[in-house]
CSV table of C-alpha atoms and ligand atoms in Angstrom, one decimal:
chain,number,residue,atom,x,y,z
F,1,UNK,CA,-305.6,212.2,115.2
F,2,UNK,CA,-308.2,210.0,117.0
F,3,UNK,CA,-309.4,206.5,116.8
F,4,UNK,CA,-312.0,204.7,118.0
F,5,UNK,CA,-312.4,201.0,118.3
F,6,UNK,CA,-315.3,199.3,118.7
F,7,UNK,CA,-314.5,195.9,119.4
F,8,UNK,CA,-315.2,192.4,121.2
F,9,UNK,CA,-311.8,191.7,122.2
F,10,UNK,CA,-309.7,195.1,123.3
F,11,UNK,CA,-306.8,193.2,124.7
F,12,UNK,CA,-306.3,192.1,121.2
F,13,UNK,CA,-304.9,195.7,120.9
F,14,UNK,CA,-302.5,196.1,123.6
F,15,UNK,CA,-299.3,194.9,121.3
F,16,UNK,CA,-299.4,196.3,117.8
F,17,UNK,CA,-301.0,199.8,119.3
F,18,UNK,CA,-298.9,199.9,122.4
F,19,UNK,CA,-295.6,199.5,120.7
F,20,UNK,CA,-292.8,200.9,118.9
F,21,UNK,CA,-293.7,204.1,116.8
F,22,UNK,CA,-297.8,203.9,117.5
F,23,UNK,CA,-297.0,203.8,121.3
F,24,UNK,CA,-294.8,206.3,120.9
F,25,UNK,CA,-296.5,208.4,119.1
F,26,UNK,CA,-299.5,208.1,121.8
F,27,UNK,CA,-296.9,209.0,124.2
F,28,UNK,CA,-296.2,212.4,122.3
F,29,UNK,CA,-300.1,212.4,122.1
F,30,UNK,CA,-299.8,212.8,118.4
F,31,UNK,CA,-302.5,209.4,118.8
F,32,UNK,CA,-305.8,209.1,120.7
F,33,UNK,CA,-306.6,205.5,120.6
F,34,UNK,CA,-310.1,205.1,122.5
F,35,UNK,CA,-311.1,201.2,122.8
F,36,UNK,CA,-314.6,200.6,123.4
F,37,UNK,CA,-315.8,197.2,124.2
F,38,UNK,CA,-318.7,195.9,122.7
F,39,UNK,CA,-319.9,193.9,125.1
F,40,UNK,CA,-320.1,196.4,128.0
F,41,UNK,CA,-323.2,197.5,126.1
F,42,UNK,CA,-325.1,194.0,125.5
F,43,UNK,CA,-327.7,193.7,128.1
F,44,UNK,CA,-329.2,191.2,129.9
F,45,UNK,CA,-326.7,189.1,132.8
F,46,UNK,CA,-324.7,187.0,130.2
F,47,UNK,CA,-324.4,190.5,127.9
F,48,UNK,CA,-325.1,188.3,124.6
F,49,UNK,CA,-324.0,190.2,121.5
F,50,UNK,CA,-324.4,187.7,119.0
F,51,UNK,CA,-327.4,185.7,117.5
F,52,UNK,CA,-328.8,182.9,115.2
F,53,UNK,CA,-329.0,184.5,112.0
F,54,UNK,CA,-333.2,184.9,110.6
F,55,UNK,CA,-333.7,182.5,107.7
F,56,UNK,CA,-331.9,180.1,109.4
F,57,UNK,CA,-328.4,179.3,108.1
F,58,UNK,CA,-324.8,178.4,110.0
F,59,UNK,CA,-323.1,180.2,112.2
F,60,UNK,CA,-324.1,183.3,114.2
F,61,UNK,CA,-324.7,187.4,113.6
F,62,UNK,CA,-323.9,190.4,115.1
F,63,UNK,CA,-326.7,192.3,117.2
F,64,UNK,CA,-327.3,195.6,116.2
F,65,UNK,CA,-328.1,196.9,120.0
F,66,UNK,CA,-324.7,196.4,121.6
F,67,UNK,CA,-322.6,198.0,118.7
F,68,UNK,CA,-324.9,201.0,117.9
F,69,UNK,CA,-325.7,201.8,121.7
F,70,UNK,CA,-321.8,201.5,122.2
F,71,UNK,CA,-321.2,203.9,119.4
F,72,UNK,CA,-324.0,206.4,120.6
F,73,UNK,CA,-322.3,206.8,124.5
F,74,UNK,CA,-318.9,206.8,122.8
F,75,UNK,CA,-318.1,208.4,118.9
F,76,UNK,CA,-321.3,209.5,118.4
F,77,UNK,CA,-320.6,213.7,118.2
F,78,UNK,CA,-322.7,215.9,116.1
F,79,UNK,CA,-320.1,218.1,115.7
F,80,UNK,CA,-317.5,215.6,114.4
F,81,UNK,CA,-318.3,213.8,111.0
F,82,UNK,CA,-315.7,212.1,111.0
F,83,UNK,CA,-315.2,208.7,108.9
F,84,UNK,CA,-317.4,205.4,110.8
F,85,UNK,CA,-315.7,202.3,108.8
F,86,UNK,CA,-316.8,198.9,109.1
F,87,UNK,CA,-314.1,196.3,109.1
F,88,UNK,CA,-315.6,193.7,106.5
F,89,UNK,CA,-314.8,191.7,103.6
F,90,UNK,CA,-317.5,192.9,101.5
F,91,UNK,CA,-315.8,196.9,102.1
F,92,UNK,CA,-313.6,198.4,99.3
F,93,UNK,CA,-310.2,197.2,99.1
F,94,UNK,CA,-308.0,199.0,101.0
F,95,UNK,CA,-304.8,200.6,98.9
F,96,UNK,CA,-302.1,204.0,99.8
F,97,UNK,CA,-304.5,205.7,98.3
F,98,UNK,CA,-307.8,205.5,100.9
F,99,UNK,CA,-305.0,205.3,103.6
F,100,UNK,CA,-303.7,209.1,102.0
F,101,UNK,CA,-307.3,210.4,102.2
F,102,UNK,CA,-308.3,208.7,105.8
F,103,UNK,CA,-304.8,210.1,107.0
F,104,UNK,CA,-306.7,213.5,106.2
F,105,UNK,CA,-309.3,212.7,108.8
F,106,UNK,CA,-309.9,214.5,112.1
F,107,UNK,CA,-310.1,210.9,113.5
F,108,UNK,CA,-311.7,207.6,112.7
F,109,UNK,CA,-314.4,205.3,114.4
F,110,UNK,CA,-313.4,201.8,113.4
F,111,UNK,CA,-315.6,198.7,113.9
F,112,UNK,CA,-314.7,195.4,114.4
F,113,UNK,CA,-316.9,192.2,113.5
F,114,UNK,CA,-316.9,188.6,114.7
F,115,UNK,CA,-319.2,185.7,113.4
F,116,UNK,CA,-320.7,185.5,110.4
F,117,UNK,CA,-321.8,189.1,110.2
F,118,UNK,CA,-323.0,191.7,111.0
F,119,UNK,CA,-327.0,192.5,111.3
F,120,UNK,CA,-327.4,194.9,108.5
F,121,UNK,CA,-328.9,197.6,110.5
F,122,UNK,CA,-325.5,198.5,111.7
F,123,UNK,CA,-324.5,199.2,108.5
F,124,UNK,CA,-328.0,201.5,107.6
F,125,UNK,CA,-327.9,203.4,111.3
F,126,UNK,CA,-324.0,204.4,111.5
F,127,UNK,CA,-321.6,203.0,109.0
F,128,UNK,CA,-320.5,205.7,106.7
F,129,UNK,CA,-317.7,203.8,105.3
F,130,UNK,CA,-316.7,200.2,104.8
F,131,UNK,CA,-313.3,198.6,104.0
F,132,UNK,CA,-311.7,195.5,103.4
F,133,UNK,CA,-308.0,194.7,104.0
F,134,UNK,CA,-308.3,191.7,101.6
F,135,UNK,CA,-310.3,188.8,99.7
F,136,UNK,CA,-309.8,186.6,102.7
F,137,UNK,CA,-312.0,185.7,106.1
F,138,UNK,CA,-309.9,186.3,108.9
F,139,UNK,CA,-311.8,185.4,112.3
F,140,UNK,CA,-312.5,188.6,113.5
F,141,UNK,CA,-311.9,192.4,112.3
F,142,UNK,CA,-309.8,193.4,114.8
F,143,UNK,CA,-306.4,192.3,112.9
F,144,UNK,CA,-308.0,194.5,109.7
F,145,UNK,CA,-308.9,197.4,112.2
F,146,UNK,CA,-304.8,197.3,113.1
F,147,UNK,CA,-303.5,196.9,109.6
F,148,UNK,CA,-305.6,200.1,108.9
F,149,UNK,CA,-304.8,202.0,111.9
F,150,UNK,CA,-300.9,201.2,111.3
F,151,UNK,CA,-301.4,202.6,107.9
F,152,UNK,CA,-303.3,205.6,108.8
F,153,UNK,CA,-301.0,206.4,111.4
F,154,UNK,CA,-298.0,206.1,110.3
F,155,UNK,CA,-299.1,209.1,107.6
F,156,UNK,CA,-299.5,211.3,110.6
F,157,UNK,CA,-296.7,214.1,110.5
F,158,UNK,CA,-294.1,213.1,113.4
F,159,UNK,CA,-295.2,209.5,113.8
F,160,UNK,CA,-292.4,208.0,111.8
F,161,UNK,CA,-289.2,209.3,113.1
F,162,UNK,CA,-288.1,210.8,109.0
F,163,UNK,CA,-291.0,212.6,107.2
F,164,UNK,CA,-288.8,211.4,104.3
F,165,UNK,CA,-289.8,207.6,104.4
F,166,UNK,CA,-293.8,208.4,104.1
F,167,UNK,CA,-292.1,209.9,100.6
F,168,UNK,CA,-290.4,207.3,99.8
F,169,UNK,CA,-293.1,204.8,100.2
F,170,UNK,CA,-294.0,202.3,98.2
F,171,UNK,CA,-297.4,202.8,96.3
F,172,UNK,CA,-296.1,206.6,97.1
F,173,UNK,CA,-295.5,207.5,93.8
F,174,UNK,CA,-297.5,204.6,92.7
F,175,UNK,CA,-294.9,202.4,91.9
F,176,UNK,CA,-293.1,199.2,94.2
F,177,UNK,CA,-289.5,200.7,96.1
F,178,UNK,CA,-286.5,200.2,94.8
F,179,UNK,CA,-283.8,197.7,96.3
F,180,UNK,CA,-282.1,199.2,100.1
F,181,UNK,CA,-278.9,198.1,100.7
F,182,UNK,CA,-276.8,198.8,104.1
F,183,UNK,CA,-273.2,197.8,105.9
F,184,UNK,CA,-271.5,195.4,104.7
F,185,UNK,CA,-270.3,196.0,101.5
F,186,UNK,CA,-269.6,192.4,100.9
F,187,UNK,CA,-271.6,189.5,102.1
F,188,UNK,CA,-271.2,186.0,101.2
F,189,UNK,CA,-270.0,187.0,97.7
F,190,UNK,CA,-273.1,189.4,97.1
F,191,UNK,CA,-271.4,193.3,96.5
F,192,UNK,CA,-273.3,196.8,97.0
F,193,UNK,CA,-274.2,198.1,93.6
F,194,UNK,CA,-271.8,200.2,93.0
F,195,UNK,CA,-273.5,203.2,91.9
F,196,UNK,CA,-274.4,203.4,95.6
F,197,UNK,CA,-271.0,203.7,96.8
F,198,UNK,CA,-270.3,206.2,94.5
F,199,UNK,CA,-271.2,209.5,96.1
F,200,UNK,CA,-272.9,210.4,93.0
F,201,UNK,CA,-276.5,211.1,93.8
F,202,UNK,CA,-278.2,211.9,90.5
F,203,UNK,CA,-277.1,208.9,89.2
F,204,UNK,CA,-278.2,206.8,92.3
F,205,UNK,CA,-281.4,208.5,92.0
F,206,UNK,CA,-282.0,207.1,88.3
F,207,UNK,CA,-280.5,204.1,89.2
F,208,UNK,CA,-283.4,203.9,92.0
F,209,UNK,CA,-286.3,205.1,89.7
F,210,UNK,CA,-285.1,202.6,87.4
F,211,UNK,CA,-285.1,200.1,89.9
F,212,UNK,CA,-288.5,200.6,91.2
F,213,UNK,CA,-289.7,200.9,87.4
F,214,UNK,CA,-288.4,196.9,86.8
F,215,UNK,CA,-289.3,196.1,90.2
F,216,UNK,CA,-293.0,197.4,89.3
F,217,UNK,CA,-293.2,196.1,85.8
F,218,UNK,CA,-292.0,192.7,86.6
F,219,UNK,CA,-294.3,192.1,90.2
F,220,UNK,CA,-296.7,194.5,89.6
F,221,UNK,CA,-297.7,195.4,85.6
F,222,UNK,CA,-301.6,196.0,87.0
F,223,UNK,CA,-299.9,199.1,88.9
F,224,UNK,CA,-297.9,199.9,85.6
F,225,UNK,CA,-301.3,200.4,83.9
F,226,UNK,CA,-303.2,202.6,86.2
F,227,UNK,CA,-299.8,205.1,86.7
F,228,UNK,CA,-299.4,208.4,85.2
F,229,UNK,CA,-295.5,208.1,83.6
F,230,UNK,CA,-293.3,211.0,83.5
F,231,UNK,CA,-291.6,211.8,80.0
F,232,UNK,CA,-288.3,210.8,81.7
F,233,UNK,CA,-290.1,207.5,82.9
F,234,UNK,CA,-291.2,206.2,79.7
F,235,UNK,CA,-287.7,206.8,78.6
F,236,UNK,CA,-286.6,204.6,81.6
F,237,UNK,CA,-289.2,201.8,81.0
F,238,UNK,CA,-287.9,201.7,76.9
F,239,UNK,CA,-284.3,200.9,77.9
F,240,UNK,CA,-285.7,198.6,80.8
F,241,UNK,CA,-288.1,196.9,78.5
F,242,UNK,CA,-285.2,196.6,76.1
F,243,UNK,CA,-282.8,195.6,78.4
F,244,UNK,CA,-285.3,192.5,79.5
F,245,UNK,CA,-285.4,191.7,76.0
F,246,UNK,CA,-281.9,190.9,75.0
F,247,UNK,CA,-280.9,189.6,79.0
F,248,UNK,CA,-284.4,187.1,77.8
F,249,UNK,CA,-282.9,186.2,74.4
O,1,4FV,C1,-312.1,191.2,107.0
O,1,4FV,C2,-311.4,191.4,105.8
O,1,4FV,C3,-312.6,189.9,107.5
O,1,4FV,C4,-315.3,188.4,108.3
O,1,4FV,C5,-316.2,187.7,109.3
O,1,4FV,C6,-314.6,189.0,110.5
O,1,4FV,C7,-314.1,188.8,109.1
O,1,4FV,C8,-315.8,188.1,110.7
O,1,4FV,N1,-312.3,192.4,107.6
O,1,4FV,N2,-311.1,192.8,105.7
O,1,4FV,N3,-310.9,190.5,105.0
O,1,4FV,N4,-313.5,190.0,108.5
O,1,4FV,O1,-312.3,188.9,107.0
O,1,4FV,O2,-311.7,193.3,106.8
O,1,4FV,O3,-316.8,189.0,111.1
């Protein structure tokens, strides 16, 4: 899978994209990261790419020239229609699902903002997608454009070193993980459950769908609501709920 980044600040990149299981997987080539800066297509001797916004008003906005003339020599590719996502606040809020679907993708272009803004002509000439990792302002998009790529990437077959874990996700199935326990058995006073020590792995399988079950209706009820429940996991959530009830009494 490829990805493009268009971006003001590429160095910003070198760490999260050039490390552990994303640099690796570049390595293998199972990544093409391309990093394109902005700025190397804003003309004129101090290669401006920003300006004071029309209407007046603080702070400063994105040109339109440098970004879409950056992605013309760069992502632009008749052939390829892949995803072009703008890095913004106002974009759909990014969840396992969109990550799922844009893991699906031949490759991603992936632009990063700075300012205020954007001028909205960027949006209307090449932006076919536009996502938010949050409702926050950060400084810049290029942290969102990693927490996406990260996401994306790590849904690519042989990035992470276990298919399994993708599985095992959280959000996965749609519900928060269960508890993960390792050596030792004893720390501090605080045991293993024991059902984990037991060899018995149906019953550690219920005991971690019922784990992620509480985990999900305690921290997360708004992801309780949208699931689909198994027959066996509305049994689960009755004792759970019941169980709450009398440990609450
Ligand atoms: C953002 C977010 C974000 C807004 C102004 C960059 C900043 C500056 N991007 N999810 N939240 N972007 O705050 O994606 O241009």
């Amino acid at each position: 899978m490829y990805f493009n980044i268009l971006t003001l600040f590429p160095e910003m990149f070198n760490g999260p994209l050039n490390e552990s299981m994303i640099g690796r997987a570049q390595e293998n080539d199972l990544l093409d990261i391309n990093i394109i800066n902005i700025r190397d297509y804003a003309s004129g001797k101090h290669q401006v790419t920003d300006d004071a916004p029309y209407g007046g008003g603080a702070g400063m906005v994105m040109k339109v020239e440098p970004v879409y003339k950056a992605w013309e020599d760069k992502c632009r590719n008749e052939k390829d229609s892949s995803p072009v996502i703008l890095m913004s606040p106002q974009g759909r809020k990014l969840n396992q699902e969109i990550v799922k679907d844009l893991s699906a993708q031949e490759g991603l272009t992936v632009i990063c903002g700075h300012y205020e803004g954007f001028d909205d002509r960027i949006r209307s000439s090449i932006v076919t997608d536009e996502i938010s990792i949050g409702d926050y302002v950060l400084t810049g998009g290029e942290l969102a454009a990693m927490v996406l790529i990260d996401a994306v990437a790590r849904m690519i077959p042989g990035v992470l070193g276990d298919e399994n874990s993708v599985i095992n996700d959280s959000f996965y199935n749609g519900l928060l993980d269960y508890p993960h326990y390792t050596r030792p058995r004893s720390f501090k006073g605080m045991e293993v459950p024991e059902v984990l020590l037991s060899g018995n792995h149906a019953e550690i399988d219920k005991w971690r769908q019922q784990e992620s079950l509480k985990r999900t209706l305690l921290r997360r009820p708004d992801l309780m609501e949208v699931k689909t429940l198994t027959a066996e996991e509305i049994e689960l959530l009755e004792d759970i709920k019941k169980d709450l009830k009398v440990k609450k009494r």
